[in-house]
Each structure stands twice: as C-alpha cells, then as structure tokens.
Amino acid sequence: MSPLTITTRDAATGPILEITGDLDYETSPDLRQAIDRLVLARGQLLVLDLAGLQFCDSSGITLLLAARNLAIEAGADTALAAVPANTARVLGVVGLDQVFAFYPDTQAATTAQPPTAVIADTASRGTGSRADKVES
C-alpha cells in the first residue's frame, strides 16, 4: 500500500491537486479535506493530477465526483490529468469518461480551451456531456 499524498498548487487557470499513492476508503478523508479547503472562482479550472495515483477504489471515484460538484457549484470546471490506464479503464466502465475531460498531463489541461468557453458552449448547445465539448 502506498501512502496518499495530496499537493495543492496554483496555476493561472486555477488550482491543481496532485494526488499520489493509494486513494481508498482509509485514505479518502485526506482528499475530502483537501477538496473542502479549495476556493474556486467562476471560470477557473480545477485540475486533478493523477500521474502518481497507484490505486483508486469506489470511495476515490466518489471524491473525484465531489471535486467536480464543488467546481460546478462555483461556476468552474474540472479536468483529470495523467490518468493511469487502470483508473481510466474503470472510469470508462462506469461512464465517467463522458463526465470528465482527460488530458495527458497538467500542462495540456491548463493550456486547453478556457473552461469559461466550454461552459458557454454547453449552455448554447443544451447538451450535458462534457466530452462533447472537449472533442469539438
């Protein structure tokens, strides 16, 4: 078991949470605290950098969704960066690849189309799928 480490840093687009180690039932309260401490402004992008994630169970997936919900409440957006193959597979099986935008790394996430434009695009099309906006 790898200990969970969460590092928060700021980028021009908004906060980045670097999540490394095992994200499971026992360690998920640590991520919950980090999410609860986040301050997001309208139009920002919250990037969850999963490059160092070794394992993620259902409680970890629940917290990824909690981070997304926090962003939505603030009028911000969420992106997942450097998602490990095993985690990407699970997220795809449960349909969350249609909810989250995936990027190869944090730089790609923070230099992609600005999140405010994505939010505006969602409203104009009337669709709910985040993946449609990233690929269009």
PDB file of C-alpha atoms in Angstrom, residues 8 32 37 47 52 57 75 83 103 108 120 124 127 129 131-132:
ATOM      1  CA  THR A   8      -2.095  21.688  -3.940  1.00  0.00           C
ATOM      2  CA  ARG A  32     -12.041  15.124   1.147  1.00  0.00           C
ATOM      3  CA  ARG A  37     -10.273  23.631   1.555  1.00  0.00           C
ATOM      4  CA  VAL A  47      -7.104  20.043 -12.392  1.00  0.00           C
ATOM      5  CA  GLY A  52       1.169   9.322  -9.227  1.00  0.00           C
ATOM      6  CA  ASP A  57     -11.410   2.376  -5.287  1.00  0.00           C
ATOM      7  CA  GLY A  75     -19.105  28.022 -11.877  1.00  0.00           C
ATOM      8  CA  VAL A  83      -4.921   9.365 -15.558  1.00  0.00           C
ATOM      9  CA  TYR A 103      -5.597  15.290 -20.567  1.00  0.00           C
ATOM     10  CA  ALA A 108      -2.122  20.119 -21.565  1.00  0.00           C
ATOM     11  CA  ALA A 120     -20.749  28.761 -22.507  1.00  0.00           C
ATOM     12  CA  SER A 124     -25.613  27.136 -26.154  1.00  0.00           C
ATOM     13  CA  THR A 127     -26.169  19.131 -24.075  1.00  0.00           C
ATOM     14  CA  SER A 129     -21.870  15.718 -21.993  1.00  0.00           C
ATOM     15  CA  ALA A 131     -16.723  15.084 -23.542  1.00  0.00           C
ATOM     16  CA  ASP A 132     -18.637  16.587 -26.480  1.00  0.00           C
TER      17      ASP A 132
END
